PDB file of C-alpha atoms in Angstrom:
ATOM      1  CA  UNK A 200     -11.653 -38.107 102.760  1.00 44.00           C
ATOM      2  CA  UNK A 201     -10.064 -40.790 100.496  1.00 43.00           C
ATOM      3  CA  UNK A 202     -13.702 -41.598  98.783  1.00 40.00           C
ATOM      4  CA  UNK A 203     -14.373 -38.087  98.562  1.00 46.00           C
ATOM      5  CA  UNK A 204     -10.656 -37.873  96.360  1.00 44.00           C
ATOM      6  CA  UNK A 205     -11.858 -40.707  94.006  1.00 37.00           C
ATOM      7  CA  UNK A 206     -14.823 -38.985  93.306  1.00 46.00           C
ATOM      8  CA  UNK A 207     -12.559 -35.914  92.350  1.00 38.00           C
ATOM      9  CA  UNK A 208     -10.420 -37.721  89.850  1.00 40.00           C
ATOM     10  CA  UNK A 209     -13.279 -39.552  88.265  1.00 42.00           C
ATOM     11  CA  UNK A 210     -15.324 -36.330  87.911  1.00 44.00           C
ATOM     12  CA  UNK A 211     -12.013 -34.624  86.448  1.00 44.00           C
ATOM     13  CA  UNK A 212     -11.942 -38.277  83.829  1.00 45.00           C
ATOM     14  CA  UNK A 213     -15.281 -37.311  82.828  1.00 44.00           C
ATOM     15  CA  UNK A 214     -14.352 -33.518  81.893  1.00 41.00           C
ATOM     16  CA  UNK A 215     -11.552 -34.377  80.142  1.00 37.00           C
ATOM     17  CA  UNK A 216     -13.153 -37.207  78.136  1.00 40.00           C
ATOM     18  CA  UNK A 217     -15.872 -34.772  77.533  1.00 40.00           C
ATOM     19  CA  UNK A 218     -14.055 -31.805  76.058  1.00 36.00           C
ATOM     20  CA  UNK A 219     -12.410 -33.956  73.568  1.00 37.00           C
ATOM     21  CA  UNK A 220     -15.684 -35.476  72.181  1.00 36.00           C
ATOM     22  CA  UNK A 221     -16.833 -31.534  72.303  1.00 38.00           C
ATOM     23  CA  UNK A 222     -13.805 -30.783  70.362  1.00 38.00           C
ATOM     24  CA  UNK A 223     -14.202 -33.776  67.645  1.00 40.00           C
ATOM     25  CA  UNK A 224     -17.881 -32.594  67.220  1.00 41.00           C
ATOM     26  CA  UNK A 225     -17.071 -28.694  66.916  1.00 40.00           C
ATOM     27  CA  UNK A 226     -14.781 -28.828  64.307  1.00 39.00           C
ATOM     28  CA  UNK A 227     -11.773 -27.856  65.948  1.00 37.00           C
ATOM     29  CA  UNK A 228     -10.225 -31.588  66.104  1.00 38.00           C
ATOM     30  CA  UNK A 229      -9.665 -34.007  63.481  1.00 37.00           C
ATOM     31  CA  UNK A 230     -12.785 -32.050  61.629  1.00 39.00           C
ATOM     32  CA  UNK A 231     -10.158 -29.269  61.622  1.00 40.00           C
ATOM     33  CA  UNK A 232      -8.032 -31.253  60.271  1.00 39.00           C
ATOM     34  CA  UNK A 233     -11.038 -32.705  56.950  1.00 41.00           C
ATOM     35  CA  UNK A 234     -11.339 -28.293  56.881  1.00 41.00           C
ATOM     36  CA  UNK A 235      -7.980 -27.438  56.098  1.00 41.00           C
ATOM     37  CA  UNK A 236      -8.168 -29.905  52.884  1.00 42.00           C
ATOM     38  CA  UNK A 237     -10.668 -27.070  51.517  1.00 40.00           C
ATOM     39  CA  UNK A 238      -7.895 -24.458  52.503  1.00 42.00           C
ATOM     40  CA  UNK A 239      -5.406 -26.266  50.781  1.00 41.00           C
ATOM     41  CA  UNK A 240      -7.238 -26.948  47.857  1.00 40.00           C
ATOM     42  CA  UNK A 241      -8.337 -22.672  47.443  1.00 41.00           C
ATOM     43  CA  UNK A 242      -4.537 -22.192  47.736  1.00 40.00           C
ATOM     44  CA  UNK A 243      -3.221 -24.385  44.951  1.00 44.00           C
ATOM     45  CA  UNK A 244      -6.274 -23.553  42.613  1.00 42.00           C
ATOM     46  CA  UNK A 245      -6.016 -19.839  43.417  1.00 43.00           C
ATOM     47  CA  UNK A 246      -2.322 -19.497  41.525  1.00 43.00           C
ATOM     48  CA  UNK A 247      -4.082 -21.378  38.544  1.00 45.00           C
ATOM     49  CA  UNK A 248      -6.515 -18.741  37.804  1.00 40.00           C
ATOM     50  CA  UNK A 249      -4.173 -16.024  37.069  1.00 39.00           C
ATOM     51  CA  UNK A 250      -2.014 -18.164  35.271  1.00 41.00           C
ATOM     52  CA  UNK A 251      -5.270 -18.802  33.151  1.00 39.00           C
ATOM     53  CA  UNK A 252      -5.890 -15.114  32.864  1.00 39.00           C
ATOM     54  CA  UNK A 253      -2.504 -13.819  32.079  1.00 40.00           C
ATOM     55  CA  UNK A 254      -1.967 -16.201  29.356  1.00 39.00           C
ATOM     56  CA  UNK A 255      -5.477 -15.275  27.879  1.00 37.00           C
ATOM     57  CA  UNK A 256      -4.721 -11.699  28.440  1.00 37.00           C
ATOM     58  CA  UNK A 257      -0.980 -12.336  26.426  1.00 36.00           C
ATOM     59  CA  UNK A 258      -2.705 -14.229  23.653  1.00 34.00           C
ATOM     60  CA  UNK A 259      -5.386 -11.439  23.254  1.00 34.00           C
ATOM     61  CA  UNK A 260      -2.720  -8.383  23.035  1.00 34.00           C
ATOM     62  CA  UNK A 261      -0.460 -10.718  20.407  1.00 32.00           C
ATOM     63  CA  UNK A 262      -3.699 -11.861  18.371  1.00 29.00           C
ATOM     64  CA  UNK A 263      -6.153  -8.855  18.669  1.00 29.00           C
ATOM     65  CA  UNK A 264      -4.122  -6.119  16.218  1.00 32.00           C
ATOM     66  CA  UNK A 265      -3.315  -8.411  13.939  1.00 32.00           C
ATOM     67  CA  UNK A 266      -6.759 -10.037  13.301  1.00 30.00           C
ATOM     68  CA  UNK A 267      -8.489  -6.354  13.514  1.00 31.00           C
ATOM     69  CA  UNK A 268      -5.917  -5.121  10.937  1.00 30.00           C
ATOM     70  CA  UNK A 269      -6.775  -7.706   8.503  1.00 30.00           C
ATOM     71  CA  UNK A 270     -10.312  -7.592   8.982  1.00 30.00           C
ATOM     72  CA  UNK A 271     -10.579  -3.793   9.638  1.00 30.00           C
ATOM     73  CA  UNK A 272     -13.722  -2.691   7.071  1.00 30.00           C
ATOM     74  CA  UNK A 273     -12.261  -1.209   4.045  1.00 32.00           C
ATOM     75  CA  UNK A 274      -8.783  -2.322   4.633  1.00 33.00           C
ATOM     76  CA  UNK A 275      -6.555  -2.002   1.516  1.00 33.00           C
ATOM     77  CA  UNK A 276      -3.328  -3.898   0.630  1.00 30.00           C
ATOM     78  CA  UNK A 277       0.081  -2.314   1.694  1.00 31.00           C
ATOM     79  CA  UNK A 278       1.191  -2.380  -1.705  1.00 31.00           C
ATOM     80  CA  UNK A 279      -2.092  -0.450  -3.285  1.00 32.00           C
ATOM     81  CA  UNK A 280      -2.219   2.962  -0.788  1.00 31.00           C
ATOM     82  CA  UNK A 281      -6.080   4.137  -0.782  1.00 30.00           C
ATOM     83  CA  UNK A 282      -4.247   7.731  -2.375  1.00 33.00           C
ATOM     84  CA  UNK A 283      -2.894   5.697  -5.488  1.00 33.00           C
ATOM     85  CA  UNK A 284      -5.912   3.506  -6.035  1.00 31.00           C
ATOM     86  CA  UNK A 285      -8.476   6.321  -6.117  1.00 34.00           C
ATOM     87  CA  UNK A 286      -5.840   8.389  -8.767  1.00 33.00           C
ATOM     88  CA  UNK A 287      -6.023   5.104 -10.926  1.00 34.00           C
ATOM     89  CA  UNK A 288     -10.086   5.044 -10.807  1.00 34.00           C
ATOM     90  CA  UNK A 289     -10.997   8.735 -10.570  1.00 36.00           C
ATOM     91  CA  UNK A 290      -7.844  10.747 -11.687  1.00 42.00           C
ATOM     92  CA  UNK A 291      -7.955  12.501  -8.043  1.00 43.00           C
ATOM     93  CA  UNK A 292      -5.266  11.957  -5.013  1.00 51.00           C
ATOM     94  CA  UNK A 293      -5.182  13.313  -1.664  1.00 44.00           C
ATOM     95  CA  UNK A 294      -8.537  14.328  -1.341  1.00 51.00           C
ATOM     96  CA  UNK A 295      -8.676  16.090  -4.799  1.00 62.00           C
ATOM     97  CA  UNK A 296      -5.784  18.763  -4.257  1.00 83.00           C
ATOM     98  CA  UNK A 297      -3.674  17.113  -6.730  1.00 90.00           C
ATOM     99  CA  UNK A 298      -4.706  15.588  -9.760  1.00 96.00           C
ATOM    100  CA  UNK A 299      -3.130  12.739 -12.447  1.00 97.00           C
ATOM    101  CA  UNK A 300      -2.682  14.648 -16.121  1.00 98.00           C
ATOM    102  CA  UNK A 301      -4.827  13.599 -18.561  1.00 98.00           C
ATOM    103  CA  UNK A 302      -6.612  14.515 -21.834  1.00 97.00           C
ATOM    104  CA  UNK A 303      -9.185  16.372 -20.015  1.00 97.00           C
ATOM    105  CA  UNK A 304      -7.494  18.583 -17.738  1.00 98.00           C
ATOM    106  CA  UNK A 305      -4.058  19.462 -20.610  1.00 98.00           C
ATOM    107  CA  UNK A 306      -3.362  20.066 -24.101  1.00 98.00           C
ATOM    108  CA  UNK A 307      -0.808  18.513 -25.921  1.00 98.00           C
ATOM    109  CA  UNK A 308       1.307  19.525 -29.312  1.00 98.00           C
ATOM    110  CA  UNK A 309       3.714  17.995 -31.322  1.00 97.00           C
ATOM    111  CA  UNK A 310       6.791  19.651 -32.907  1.00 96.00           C
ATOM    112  CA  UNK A 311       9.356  17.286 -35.245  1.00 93.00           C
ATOM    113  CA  UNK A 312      12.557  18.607 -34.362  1.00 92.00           C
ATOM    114  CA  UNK A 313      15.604  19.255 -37.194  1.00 84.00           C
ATOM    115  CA  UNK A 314      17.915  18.002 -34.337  1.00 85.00           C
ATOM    116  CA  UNK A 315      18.244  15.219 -33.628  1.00 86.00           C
ATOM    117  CA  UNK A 316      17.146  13.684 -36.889  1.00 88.00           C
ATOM    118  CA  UNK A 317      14.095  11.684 -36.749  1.00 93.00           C
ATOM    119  CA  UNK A 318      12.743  12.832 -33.597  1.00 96.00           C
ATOM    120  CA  UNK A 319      10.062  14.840 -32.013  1.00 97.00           C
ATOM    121  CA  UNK A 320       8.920  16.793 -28.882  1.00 97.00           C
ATOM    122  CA  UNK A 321       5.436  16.615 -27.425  1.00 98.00           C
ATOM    123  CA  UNK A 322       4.610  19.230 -24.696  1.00 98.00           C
ATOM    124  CA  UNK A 323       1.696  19.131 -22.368  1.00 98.00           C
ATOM    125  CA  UNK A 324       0.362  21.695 -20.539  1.00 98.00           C
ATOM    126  CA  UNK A 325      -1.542  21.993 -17.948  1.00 98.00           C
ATOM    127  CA  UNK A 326      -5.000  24.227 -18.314  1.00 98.00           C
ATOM    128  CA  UNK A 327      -6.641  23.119 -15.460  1.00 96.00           C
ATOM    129  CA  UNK A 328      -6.897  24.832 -11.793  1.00 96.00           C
ATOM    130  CA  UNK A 329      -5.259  21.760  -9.228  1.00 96.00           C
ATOM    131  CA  UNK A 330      -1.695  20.773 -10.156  1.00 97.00           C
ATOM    132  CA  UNK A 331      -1.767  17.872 -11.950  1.00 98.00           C
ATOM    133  CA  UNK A 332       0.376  14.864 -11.899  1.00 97.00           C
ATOM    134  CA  UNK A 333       2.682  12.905 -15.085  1.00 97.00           C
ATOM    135  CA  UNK A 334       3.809   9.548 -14.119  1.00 97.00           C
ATOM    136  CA  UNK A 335       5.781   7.653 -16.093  1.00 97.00           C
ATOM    137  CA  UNK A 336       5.916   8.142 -19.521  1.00 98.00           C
ATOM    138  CA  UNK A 337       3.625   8.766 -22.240  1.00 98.00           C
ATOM    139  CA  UNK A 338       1.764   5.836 -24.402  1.00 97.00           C
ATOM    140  CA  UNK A 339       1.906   6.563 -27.899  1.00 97.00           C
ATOM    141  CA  UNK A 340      -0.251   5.303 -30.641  1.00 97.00           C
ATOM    142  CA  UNK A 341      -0.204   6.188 -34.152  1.00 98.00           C
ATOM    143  CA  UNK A 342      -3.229   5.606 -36.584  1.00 97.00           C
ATOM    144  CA  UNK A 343      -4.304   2.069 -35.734  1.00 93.00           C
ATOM    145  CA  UNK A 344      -0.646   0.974 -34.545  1.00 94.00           C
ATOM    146  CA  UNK A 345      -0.742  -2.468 -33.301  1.00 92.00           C
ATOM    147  CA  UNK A 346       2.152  -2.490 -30.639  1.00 93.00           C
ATOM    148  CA  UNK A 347       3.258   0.094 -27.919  1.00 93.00           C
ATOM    149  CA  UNK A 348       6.690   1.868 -28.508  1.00 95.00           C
ATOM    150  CA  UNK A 349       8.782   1.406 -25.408  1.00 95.00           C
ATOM    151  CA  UNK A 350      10.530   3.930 -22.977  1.00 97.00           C
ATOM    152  CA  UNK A 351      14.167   4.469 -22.766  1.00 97.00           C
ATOM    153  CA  UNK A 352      14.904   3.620 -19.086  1.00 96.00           C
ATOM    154  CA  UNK A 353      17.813   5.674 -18.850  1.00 96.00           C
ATOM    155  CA  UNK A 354      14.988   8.667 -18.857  1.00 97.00           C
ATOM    156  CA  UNK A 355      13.363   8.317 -15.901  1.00 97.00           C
ATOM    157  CA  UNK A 356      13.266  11.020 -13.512  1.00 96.00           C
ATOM    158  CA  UNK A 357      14.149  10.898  -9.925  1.00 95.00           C
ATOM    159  CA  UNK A 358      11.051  12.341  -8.709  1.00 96.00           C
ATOM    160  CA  UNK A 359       7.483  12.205  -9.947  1.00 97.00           C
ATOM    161  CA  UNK A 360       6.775  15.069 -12.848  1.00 98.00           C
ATOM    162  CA  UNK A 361       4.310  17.526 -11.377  1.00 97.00           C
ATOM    163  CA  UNK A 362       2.473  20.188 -13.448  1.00 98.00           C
ATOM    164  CA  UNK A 363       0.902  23.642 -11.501  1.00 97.00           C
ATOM    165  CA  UNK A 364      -1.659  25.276 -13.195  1.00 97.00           C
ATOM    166  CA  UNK A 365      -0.491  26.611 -16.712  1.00 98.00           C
ATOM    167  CA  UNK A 366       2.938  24.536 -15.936  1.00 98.00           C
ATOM    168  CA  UNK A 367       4.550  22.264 -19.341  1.00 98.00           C
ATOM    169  CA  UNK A 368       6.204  18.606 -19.268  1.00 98.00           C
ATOM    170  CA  UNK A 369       8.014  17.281 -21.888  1.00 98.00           C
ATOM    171  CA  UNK A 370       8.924  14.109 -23.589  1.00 98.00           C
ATOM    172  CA  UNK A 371      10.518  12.898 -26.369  1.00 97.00           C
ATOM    173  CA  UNK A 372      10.021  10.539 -29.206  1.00 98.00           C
ATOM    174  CA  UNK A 373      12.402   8.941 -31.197  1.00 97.00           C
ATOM    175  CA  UNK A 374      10.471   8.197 -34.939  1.00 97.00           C
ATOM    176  CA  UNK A 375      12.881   5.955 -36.697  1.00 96.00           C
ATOM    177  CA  UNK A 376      16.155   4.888 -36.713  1.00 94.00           C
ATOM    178  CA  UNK A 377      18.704   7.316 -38.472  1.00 88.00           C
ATOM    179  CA  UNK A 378      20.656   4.372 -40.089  1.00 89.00           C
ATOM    180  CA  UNK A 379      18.071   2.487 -41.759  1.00 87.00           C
ATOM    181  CA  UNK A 380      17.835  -0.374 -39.523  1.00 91.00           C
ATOM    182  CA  UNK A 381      13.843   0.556 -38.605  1.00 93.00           C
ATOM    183  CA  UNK A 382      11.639  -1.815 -40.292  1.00 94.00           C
ATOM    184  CA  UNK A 383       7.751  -1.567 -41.140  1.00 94.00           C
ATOM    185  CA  UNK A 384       8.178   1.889 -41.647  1.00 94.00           C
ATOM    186  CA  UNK A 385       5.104   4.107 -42.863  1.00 95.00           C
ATOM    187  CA  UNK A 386       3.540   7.493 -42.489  1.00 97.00           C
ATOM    188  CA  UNK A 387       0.633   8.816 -39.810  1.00 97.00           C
ATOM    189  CA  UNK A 388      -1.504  10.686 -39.650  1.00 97.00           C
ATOM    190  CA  UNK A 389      -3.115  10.392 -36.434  1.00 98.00           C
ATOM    191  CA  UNK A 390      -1.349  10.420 -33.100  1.00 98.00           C
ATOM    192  CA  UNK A 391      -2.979   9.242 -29.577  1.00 98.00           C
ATOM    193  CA  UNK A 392      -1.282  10.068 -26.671  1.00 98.00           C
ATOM    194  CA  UNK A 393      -2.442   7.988 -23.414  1.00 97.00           C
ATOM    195  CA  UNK A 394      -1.717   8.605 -19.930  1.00 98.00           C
ATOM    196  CA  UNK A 395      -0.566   6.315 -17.490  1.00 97.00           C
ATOM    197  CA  UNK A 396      -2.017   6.195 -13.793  1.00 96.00           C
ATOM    198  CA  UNK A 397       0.259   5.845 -10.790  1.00 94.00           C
ATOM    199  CA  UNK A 398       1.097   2.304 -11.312  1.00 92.00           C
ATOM    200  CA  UNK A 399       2.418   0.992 -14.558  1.00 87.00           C
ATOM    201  CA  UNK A 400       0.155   0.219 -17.417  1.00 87.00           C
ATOM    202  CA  UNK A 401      -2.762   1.669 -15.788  1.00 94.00           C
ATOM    203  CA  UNK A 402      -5.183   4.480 -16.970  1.00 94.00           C
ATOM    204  CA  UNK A 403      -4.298   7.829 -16.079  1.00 95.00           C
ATOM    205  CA  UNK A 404      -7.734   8.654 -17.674  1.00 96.00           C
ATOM    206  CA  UNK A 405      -8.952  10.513 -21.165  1.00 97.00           C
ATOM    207  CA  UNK A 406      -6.479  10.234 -24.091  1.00 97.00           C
ATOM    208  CA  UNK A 407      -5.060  13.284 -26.069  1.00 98.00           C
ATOM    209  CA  UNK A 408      -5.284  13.948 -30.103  1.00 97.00           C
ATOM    210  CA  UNK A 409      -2.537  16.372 -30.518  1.00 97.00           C
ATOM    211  CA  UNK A 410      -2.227  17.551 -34.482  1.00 97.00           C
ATOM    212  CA  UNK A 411       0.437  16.348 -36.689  1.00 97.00           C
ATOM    213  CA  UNK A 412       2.075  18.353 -39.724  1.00 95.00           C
ATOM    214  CA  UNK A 413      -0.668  17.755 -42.669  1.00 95.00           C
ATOM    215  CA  UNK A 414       1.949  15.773 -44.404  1.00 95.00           C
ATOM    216  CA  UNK A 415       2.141  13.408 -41.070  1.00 96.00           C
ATOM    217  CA  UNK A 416       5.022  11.439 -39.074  1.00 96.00           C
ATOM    218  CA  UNK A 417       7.211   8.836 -40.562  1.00 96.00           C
ATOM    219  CA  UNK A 418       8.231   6.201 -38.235  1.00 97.00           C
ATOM    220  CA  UNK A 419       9.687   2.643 -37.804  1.00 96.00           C
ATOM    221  CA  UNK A 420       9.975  -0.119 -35.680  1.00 96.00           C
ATOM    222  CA  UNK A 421      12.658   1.749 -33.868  1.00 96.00           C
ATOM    223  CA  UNK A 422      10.178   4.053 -32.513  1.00 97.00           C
ATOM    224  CA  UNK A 423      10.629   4.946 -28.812  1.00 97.00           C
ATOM    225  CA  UNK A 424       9.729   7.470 -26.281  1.00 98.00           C
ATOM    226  CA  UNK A 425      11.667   9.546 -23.251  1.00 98.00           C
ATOM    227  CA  UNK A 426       9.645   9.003 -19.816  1.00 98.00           C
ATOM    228  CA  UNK A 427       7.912  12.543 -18.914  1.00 98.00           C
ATOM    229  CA  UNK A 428      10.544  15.181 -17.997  1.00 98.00           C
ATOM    230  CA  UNK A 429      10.079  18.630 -15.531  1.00 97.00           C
ATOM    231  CA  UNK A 430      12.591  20.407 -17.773  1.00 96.00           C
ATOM    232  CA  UNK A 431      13.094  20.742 -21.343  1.00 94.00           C
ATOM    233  CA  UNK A 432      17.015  20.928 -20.912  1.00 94.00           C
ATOM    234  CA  UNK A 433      16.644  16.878 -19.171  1.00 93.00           C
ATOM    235  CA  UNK A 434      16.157  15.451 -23.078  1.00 93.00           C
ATOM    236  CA  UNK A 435      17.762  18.097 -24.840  1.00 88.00           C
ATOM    237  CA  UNK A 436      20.445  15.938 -26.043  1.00 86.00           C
ATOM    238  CA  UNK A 437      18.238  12.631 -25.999  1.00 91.00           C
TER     239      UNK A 437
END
């Protein structure tokens, strides 16, 4: 009985010692143990690769508008519209439904005026069919006139001078100074009246000849002009 209770406990020895070699060579001991390093190793790279992605994402959506706007094909400076640059080059804005005034779309006269001395009135019309556009004021040039009279700032309009279809503008140029101050003063016979575009100093397009009285224009150095007016009444007094 006692031999047959050793037997028991060393057969029970064996098991035990044999179920934890099993366990060491299953994996589910200190192999476990070398597995969950893998685990741990997933779980701290795993928050990385978001972090990777968001920031890409973020630098995309700040970077991506900006770089397409300044590359976009065709792209035009903020300060030169497409509208303004095509009325410079062709005459035409907004698709050709409005027009910039010019030589070859208006006529334009000449009257010296008794009052105020020393001054006269051009008029342009317009003869064309689209409504046509006056910016500025016009550039005057009589016979082979070296130097381009100047506007009278106080002039200027508060909106841009826009002619419909059989419509008149008006500006006004002061010949010579009443006084006698004007210097270089002669007479012409030849006028050229050139239109500005829709920035300053740029061409509007073809020039006008208007007529002068056969006996022509005396003028002097203090030769100036009004900036293009709607209404006749705005340089009345000028």
């Amino acid at each position: 009985m006692r031999l047959r209770h050793i037997r028991l406990i060393a057969a029970t020895g064996t098991a035990v010692t044999a179920l934890a070699l099993t366990a060491c060579g299953s994996g589910t001991g200190t192999a476990d143990e070398g597995a969950a390093r893998p685990t741990a190793a997933k779980e701290q790279a795993a928050p990385r690769t978001p972090r990777a992605t968001g920031d890409a994402a973020g630098h995309a959506a700040a970077v991506t508008p900006a770089a397409a706007r300044t590359h976009a094909p065709g792209a035009r400076p903020s300060t030169a519209p497409p509208a303004a640059h095509a009325g410079r080059s062709t005459g035409t804005r907004t698709g050709g439904s409005v027009v910039l005034c010019n030589g070859a779309n208006t006529t334009v006269t000449t009257q010296p005026l008794a009052r105020p001395l020393d001054h006269m009135l051009l008029t342009v019309t317009n003869t064309g069919g689209k409504t046509c556009e006056l910016p500025y004021y016009p550039v005057l040039r009589f016979d082979r006139m070296q130097w381009v009279p100047q506007a009278d700032a106080s002039t200027r309009p508060q909106a841009l001078v826009t002619l419909a279809p059989g419509e008149s503008g008006y500006a006004g140029v002061l010949l010579s100074a009443a006084d006698g101050s004007g210097t270089g003063g002669r007479t012409a016979h030849k006028l050229t009246v050139a239109f500005q575009g829709l920035t300053p100093d740029s061409s509007g397009g073809p020039s006008a000849s208007p007529a002068l009285p056969a006996k022509g224009v005396y003028y002097d150095s203090a030769l100036k002009v009004t900036y293009w007016q709607q209404d006749l009444d705005a340089i009345s007094g000028w």
